[in-house]
mmCIF file of C-alpha atoms in Angstrom:
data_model
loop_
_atom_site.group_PDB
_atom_site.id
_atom_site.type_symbol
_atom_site.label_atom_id
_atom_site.label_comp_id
_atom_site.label_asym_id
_atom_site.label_seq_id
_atom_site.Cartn_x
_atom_site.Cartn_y
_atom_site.Cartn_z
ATOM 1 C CA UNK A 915 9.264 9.445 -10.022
ATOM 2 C CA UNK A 916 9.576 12.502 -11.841
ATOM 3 C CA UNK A 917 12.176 13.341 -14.502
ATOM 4 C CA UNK A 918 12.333 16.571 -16.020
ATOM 5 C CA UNK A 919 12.314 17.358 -19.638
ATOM 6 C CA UNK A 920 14.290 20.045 -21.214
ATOM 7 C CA UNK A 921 12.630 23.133 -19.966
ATOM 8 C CA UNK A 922 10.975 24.782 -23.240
ATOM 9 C CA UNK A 923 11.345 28.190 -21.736
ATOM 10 C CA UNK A 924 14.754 29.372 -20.275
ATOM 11 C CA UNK A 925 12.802 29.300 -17.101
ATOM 12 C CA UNK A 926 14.372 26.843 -14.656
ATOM 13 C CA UNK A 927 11.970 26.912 -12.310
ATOM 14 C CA UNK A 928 9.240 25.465 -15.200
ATOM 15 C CA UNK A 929 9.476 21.988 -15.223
ATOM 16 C CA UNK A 930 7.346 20.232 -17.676
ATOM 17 C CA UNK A 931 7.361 18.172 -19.966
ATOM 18 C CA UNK A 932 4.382 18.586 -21.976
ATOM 19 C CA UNK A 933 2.453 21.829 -20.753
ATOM 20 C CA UNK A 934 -0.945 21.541 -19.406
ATOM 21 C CA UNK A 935 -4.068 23.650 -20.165
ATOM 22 C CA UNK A 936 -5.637 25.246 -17.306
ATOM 23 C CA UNK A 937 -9.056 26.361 -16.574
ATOM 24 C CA UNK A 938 -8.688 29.084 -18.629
ATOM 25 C CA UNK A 939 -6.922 27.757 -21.464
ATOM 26 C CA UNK A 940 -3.210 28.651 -20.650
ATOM 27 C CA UNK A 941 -0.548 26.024 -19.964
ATOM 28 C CA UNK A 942 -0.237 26.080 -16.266
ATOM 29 C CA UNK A 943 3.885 25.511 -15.621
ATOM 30 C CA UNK A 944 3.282 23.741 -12.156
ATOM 31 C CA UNK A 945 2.227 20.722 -13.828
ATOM 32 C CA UNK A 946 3.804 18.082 -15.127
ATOM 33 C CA UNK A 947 3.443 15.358 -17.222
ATOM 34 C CA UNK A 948 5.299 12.025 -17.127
ATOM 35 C CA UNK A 949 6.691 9.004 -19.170
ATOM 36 C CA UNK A 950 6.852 5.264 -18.687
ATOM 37 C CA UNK A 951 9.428 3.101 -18.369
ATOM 38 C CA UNK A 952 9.107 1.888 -21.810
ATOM 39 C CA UNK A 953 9.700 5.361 -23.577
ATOM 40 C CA UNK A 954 12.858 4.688 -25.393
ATOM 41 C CA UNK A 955 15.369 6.399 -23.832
ATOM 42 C CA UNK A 956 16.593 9.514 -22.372
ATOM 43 C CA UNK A 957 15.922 12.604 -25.053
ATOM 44 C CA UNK A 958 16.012 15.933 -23.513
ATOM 45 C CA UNK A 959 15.549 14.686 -20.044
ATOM 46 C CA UNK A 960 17.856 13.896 -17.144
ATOM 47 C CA UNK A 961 17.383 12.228 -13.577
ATOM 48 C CA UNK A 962 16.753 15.421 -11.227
ATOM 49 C CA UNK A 963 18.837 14.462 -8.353
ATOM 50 C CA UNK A 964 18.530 17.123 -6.122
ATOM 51 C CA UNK A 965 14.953 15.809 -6.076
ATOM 52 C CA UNK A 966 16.052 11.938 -5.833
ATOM 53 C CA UNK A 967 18.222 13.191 -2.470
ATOM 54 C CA UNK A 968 15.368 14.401 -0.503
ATOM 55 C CA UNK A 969 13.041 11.727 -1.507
ATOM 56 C CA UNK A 970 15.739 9.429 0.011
ATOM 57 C CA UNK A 971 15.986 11.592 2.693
ATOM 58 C CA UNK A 972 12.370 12.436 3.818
ATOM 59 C CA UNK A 973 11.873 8.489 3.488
ATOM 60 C CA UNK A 974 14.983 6.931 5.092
ATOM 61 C CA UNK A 975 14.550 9.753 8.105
ATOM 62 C CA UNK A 976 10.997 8.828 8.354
ATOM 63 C CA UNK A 977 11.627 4.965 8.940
ATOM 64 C CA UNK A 978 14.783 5.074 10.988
ATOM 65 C CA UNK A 979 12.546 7.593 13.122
ATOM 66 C CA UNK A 980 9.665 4.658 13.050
ATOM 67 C CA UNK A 981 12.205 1.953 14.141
ATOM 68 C CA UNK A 982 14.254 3.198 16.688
ATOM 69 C CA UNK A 983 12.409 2.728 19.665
ATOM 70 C CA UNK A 984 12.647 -0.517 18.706
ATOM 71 C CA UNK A 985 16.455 -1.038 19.544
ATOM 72 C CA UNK A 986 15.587 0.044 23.290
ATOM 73 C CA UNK A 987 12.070 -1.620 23.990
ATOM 74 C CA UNK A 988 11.992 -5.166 25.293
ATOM 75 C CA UNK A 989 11.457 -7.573 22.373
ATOM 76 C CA UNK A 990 12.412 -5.375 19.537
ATOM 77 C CA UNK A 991 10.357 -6.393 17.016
ATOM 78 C CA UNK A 992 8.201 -8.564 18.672
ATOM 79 C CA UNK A 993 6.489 -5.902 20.655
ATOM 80 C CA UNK A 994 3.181 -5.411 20.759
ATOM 81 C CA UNK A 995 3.752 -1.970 18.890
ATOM 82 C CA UNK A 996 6.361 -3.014 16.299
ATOM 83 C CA UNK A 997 3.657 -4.013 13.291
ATOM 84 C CA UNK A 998 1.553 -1.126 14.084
ATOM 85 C CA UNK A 999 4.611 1.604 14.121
ATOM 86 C CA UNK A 1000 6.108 0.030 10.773
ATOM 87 C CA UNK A 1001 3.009 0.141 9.416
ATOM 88 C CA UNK A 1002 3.058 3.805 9.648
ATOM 89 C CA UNK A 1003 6.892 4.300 8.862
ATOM 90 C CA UNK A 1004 5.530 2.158 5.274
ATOM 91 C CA UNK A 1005 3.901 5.822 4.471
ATOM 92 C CA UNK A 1006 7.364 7.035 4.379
ATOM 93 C CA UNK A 1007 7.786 7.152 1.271
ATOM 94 C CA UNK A 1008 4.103 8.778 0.152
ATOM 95 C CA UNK A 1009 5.350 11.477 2.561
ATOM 96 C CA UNK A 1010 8.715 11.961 0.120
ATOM 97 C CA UNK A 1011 6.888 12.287 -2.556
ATOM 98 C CA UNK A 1012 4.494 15.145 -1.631
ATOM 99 C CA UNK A 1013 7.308 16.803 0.085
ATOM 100 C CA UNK A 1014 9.029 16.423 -3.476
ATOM 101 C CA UNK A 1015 6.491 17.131 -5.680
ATOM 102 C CA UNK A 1016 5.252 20.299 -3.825
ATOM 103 C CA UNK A 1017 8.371 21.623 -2.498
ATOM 104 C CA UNK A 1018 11.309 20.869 -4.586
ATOM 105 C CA UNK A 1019 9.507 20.560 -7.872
ATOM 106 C CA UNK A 1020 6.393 21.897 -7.589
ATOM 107 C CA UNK A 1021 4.706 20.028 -9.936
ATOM 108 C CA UNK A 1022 1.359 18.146 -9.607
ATOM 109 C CA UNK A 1023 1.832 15.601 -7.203
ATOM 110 C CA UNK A 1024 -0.892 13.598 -8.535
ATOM 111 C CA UNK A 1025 0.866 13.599 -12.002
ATOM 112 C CA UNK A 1026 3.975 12.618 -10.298
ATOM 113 C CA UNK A 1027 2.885 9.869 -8.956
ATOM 114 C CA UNK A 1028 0.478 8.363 -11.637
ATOM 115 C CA UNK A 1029 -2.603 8.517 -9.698
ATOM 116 C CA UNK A 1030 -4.379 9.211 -12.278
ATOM 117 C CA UNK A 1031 -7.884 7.222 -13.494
ATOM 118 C CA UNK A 1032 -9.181 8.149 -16.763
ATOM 119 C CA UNK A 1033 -9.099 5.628 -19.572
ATOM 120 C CA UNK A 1034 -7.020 3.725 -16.988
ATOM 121 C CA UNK A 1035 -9.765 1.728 -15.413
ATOM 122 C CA UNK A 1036 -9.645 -1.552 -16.755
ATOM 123 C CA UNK A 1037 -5.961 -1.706 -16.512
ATOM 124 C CA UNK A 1038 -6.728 -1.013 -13.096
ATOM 125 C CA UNK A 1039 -9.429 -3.713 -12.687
ATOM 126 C CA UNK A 1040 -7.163 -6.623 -13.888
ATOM 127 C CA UNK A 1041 -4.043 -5.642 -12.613
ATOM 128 C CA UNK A 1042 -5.170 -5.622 -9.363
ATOM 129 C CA UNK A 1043 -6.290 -9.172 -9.082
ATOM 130 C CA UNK A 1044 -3.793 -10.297 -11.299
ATOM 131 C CA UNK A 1045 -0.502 -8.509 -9.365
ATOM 132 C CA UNK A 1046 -2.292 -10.227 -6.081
ATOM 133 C CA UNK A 1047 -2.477 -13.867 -8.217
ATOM 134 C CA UNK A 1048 1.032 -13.125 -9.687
ATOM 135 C CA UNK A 1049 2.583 -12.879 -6.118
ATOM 136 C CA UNK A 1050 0.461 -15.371 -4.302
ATOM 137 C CA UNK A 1051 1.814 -17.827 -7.123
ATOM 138 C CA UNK A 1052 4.935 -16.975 -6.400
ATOM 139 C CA UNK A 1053 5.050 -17.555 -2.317
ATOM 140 C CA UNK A 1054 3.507 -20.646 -3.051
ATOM 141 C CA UNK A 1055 5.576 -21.699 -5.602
ATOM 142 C CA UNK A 1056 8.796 -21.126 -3.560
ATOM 143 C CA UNK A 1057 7.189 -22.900 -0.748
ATOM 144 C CA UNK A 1058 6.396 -26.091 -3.006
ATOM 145 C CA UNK A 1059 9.917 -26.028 -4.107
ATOM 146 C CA UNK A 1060 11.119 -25.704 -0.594
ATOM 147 C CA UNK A 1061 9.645 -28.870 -0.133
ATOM 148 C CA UNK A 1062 10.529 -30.565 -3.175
ATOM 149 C CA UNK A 1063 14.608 -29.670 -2.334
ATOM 150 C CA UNK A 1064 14.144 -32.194 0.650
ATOM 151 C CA UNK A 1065 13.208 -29.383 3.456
ATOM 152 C CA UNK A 1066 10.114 -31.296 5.535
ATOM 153 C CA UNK A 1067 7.034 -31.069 4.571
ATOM 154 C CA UNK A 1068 3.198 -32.334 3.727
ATOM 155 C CA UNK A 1069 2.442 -30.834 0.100
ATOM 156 C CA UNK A 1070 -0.691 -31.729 0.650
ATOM 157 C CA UNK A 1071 -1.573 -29.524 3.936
ATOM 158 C CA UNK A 1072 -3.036 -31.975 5.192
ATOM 159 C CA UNK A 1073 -0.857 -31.534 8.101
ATOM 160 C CA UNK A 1074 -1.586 -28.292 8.781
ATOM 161 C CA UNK A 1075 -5.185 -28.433 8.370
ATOM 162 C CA UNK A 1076 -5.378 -31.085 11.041
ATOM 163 C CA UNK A 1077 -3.334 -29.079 13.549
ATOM 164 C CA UNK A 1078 -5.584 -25.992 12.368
ATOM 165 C CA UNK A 1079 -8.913 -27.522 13.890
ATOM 166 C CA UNK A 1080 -6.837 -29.215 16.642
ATOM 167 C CA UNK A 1081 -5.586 -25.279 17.512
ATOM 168 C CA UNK A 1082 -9.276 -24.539 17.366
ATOM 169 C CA UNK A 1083 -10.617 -26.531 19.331
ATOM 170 C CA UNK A 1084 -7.977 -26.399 22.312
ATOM 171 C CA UNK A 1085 -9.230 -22.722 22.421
ATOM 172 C CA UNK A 1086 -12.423 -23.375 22.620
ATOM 173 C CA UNK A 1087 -14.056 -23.070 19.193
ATOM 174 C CA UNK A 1088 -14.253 -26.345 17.884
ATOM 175 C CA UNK A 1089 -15.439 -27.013 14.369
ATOM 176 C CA UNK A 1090 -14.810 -29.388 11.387
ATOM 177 C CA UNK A 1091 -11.987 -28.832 9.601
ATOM 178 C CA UNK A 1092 -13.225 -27.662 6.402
ATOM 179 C CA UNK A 1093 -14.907 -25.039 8.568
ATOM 180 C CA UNK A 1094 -11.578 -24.215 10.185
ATOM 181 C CA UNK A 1095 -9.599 -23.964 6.549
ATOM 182 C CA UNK A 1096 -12.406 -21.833 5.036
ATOM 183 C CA UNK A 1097 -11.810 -19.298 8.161
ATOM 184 C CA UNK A 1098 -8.453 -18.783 8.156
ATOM 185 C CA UNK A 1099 -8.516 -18.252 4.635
ATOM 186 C CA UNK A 1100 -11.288 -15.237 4.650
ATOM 187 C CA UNK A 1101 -9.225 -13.928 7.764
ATOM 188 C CA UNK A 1102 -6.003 -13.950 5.218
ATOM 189 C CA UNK A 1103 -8.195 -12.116 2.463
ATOM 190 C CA UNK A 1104 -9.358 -9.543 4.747
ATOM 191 C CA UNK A 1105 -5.631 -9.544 6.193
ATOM 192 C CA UNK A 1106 -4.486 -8.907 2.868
ATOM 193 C CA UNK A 1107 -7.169 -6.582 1.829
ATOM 194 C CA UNK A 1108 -6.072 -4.229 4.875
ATOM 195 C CA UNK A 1109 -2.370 -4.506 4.576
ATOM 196 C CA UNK A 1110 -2.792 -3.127 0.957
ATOM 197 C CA UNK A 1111 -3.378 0.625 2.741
ATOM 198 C CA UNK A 1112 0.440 0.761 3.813
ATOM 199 C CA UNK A 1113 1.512 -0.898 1.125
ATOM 200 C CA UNK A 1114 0.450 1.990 -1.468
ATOM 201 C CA UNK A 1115 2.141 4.162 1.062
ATOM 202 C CA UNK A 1116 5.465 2.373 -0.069
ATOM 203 C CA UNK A 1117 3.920 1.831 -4.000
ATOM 204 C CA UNK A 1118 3.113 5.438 -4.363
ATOM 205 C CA UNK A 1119 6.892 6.540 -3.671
ATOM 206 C CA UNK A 1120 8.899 3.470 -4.485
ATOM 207 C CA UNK A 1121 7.270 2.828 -8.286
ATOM 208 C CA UNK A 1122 4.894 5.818 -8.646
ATOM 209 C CA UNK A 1123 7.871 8.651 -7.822
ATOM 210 C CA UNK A 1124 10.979 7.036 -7.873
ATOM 211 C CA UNK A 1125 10.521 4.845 -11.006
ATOM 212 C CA UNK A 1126 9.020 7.820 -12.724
ATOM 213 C CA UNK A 1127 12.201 10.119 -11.723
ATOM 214 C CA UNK A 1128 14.748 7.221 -12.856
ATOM 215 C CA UNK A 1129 13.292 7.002 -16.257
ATOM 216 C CA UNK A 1130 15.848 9.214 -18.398
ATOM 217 C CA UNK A 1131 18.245 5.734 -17.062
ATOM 218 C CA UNK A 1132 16.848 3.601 -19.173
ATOM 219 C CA UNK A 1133 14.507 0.760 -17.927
ATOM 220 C CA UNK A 1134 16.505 -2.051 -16.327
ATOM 221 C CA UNK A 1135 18.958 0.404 -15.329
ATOM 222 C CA UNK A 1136 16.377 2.219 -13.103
ATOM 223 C CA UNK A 1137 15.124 -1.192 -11.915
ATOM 224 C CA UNK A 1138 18.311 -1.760 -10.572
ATOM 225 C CA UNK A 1139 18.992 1.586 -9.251
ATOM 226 C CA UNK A 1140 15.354 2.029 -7.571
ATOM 227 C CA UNK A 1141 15.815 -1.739 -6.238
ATOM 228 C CA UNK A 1142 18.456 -0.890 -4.164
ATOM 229 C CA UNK A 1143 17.227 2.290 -3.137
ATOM 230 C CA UNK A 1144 14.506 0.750 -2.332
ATOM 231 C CA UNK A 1145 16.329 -2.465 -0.333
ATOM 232 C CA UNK A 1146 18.698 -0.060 1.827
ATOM 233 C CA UNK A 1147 15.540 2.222 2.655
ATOM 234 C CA UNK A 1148 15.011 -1.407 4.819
ATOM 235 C CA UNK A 1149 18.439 -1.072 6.602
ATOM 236 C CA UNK A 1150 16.449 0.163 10.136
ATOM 237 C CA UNK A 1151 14.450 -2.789 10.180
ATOM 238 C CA UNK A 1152 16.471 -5.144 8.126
ATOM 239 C CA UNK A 1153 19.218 -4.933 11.239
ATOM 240 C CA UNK A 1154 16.597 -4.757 14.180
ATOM 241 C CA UNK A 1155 16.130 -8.775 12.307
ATOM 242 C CA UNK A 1156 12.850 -8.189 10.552
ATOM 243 C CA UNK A 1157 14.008 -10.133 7.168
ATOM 244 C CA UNK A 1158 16.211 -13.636 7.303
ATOM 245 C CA UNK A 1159 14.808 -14.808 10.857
ATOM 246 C CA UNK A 1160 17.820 -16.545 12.410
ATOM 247 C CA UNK A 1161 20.548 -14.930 10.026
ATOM 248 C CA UNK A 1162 23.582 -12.679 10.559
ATOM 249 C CA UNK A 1163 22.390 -8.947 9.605
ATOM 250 C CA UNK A 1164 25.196 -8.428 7.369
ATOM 251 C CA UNK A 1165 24.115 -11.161 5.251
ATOM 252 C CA UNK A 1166 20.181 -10.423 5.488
ATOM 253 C CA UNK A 1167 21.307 -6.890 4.031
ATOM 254 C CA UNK A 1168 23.293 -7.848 1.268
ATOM 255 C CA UNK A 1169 20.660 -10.775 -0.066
ATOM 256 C CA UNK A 1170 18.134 -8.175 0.282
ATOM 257 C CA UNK A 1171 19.718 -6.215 -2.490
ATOM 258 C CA UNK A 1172 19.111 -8.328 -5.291
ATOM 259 C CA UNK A 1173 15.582 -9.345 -3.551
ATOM 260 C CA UNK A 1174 14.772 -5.731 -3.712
ATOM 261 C CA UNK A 1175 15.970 -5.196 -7.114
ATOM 262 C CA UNK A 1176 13.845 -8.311 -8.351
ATOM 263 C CA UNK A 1177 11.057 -7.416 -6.400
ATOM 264 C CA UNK A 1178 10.992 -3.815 -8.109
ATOM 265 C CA UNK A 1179 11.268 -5.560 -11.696
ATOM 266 C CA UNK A 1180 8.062 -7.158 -10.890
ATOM 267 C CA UNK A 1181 6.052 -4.402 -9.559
ATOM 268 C CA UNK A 1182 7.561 -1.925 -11.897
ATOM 269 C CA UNK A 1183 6.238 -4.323 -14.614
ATOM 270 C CA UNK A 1184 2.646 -3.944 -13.144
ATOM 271 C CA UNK A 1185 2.118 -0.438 -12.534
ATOM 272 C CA UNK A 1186 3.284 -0.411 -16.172
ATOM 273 C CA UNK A 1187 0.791 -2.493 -17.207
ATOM 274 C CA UNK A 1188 -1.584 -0.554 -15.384
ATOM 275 C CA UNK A 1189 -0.940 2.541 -17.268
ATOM 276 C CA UNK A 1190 1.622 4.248 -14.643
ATOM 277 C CA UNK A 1191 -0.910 3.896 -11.944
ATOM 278 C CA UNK A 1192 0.679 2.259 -8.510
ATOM 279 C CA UNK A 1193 -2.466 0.603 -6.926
ATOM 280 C CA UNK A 1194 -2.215 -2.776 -8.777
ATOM 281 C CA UNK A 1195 1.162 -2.461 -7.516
ATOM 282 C CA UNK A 1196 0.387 -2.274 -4.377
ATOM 283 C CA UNK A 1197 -2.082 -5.516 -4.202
ATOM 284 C CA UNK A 1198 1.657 -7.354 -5.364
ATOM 285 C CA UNK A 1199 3.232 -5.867 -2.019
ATOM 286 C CA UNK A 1200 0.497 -6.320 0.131
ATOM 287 C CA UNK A 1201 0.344 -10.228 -1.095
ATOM 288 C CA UNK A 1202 3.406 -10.976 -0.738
ATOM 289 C CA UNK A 1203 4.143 -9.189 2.894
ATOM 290 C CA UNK A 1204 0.953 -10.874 4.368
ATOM 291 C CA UNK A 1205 0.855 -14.461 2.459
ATOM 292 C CA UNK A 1206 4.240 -15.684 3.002
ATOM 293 C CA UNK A 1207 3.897 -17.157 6.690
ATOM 294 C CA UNK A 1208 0.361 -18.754 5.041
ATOM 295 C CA UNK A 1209 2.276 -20.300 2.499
ATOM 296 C CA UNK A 1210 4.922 -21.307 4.589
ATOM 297 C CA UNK A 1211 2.406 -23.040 7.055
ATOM 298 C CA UNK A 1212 0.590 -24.926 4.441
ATOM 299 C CA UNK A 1213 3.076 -26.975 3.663
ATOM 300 C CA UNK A 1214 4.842 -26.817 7.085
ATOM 301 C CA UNK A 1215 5.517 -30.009 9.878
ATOM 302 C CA UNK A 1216 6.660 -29.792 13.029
ATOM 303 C CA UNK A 1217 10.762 -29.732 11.171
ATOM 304 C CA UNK A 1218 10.226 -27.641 8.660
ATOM 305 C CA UNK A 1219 11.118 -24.050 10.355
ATOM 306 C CA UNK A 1220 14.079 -25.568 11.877
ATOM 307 C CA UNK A 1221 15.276 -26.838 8.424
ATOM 308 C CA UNK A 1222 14.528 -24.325 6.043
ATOM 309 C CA UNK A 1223 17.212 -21.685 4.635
ATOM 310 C CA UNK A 1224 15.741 -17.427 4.751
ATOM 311 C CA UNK A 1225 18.798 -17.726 2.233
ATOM 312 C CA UNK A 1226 17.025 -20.031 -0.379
ATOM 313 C CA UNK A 1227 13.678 -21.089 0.167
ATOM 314 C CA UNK A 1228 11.648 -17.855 0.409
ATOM 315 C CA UNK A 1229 10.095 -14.869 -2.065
ATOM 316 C CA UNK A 1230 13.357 -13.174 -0.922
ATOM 317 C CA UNK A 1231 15.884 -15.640 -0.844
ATOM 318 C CA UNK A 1232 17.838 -17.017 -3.778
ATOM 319 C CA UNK A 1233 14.596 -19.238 -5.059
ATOM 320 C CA UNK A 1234 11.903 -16.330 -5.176
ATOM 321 C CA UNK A 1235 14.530 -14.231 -6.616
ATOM 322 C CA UNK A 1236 14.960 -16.547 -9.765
ATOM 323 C CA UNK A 1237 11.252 -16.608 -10.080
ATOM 324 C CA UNK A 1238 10.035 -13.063 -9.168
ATOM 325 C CA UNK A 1239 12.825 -12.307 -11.756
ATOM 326 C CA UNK A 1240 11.144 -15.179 -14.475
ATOM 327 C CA UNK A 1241 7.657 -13.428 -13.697
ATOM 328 C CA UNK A 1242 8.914 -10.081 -14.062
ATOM 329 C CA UNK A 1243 10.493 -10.358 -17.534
ATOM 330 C CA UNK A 1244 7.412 -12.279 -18.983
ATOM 331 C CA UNK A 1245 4.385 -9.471 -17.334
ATOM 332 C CA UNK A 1246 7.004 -6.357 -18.668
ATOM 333 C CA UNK A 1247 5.614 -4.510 -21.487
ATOM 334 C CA UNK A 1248 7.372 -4.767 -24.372
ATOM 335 C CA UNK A 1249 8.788 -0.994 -26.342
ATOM 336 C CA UNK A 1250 6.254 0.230 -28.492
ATOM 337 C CA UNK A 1251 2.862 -1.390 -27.178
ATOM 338 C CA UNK A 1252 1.241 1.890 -25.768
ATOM 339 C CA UNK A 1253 2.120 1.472 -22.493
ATOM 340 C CA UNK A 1254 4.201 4.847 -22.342
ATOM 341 C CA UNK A 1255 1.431 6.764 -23.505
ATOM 342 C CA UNK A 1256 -0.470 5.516 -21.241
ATOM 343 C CA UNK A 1257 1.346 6.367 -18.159
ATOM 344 C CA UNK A 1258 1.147 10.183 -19.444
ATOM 345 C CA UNK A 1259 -1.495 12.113 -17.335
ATOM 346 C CA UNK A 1260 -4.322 13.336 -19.749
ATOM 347 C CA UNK A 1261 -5.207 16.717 -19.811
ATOM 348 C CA UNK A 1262 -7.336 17.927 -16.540
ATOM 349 C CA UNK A 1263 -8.260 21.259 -15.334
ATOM 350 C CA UNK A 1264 -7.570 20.266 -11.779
ATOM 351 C CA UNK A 1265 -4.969 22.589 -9.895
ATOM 352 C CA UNK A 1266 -1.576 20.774 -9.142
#
């Protein structure tokens, strides 16, 4: 998120923090440049919220739009429709962000946002695979513990490898079980690889705009701030009973808070790491919204849905909070490594 600087002119509507040479050598005013998380604290900047309103806005509007057919249409969300309209409604917040940058700002969009590449590249390359291990590690660590807490269970998935080729063969496509493990895993991969496209939609707003914008806060104060943002931005789906399967929507919405919060510690944590850039980010999101019912089923018998607690034993109940939380803290940059210069956009001649 953007957070504006002091203007060095007494021009309000120049917003910049460090101007930008142009084409032709002149600081171009409608661009903007940005700092990380890790920049000390608040000097000569404040938290624009005129511009934090319609980001909220743009993005709550666009969801609640996305989810209420939902509260009419047979099933709710299990129809056929529901993943594919939330999918959209997950670009919600991209959306606020150009509508932001462009309109109430007018800044480079691209700047506020940290898309940006150069000399970022290798951040990129192991933050990507490493915010997908990170995640992964921790569905499947809550899951383990799930187990270990005296929920049912076969922590060797044994289980549900045998009921795997058993489910493949009553439907007609019979093959050893090895076989049957190996393709449900690529199918997850490829899964994951896709739902990464809506989650940048969310990364892109959530820790490329908003985290950016909450900076002059201080660190863990915008964590905590753009957490819950981030959790009540769920309220349309959170109540149709998308999170805490089986639990009162009251309570759902008030654990998701400090889910959120922890959640946004950890992927704050990478797109620092990866120079300001949201994309490794988004690998994080996308592993943990499309690993968790793998994880869960690994390790699953025929009691374990019935005994499990949403509450406890899940990335976003009291258990994945602790570690997302554990994880988040250890991956954070620490002050004065480089990682706030280099979430500052280099110099480009590109237009805003």
């Amino acid at each position: 998120m953007s957070s504006p600087w002091t203007p060095p002119t007494p021009s309000t509507a120049q917003r910049a923090d460090t101007p930008r040479p142009s084409t032709s050598g002149a600081a171009d005013p409608d661009r903007t440049d940005r700092t990380d998380l890790t920049t000390p604290g608040p000097v000569g900047r404040r938290v624009s919220w005129r511009s934090v309103l319609v980001f909220c806005a743009v993005a709550y509007g666009m969801l609640a739009l996305c989810a209420a057919p939902f509260w009419v249409l047979a099933g709710g969300i299990a129809h056929p429709l529901y993943t594919v309209v939330i999918g959209v409604g997950m670009f919600a917040p991209l959306i606020a962000s150009i509508v932001v940058a462009k309109l109430v700002d007018r800044t480079s969009w691209r700047d506020a946002v940290g898309l940006r590449f150069r000399g970022r590249w290798r951040r990129l390359l192991v933050w990507a695979p490493l915010g997908l291990l990170l995640m992964l590690g921790i569905n499947m660590a809550t899951a383990v513990l799930m187990v270990l807490r005296g929920v049912p269970g076969d922590l060797t998935g044994g289980t549900w490898a045998t009921e795997l080729s058993r489910t493949m063969a009553e439907q007609g496509a019979p093959m050893p079980t090895g076989a049957a493990v190996a393709l449900i895993l690529f199918g997850s991969l490829i899964g994951l690889l896709i739902t990464v496209i809506p989650a940048l939609g969310e990364e892109i707003g959530w820790r490329g705009w908003l985290r950016r914008e909450l900076t002059p806060l201080g660190r863990w104060a915008a964590i905590v701030l753009g957490g819950a943002i981030w959790s009540l931005w769920h309220l349309p789906v959170t109540l149709l009973g998308h999170n805490y399967t089986g639990e009162p929507r009251w309570a759902a919405v008030l654990m998701f808070v400090p889910a959120c919060i922890a959640l946004n510690a950890l992927f704050s944590a990478i797109t620092e790491r990866a120079g300001g850039n949201p994309i490794p980010a988004a690998f994080a999101h996308a592993t943990l919204n499309s690993t968790l019912g793998l994880t869960l089923g690994i390790v699953a018998t025929s009691g374990t849905m019935g005994s499990l607690n949403w509450f406890l034993d899940t990335p976003v109940g009291l258990i994945g909070i602790l570690l997302t939380t554990a994880v988040a803290v250890l991956v954070m940059p620490r002050r004065g490594r480089g990682a706030s210069r280099g979430d500052l956009p280099e110099p480009t001649p590109e237009a805003g």
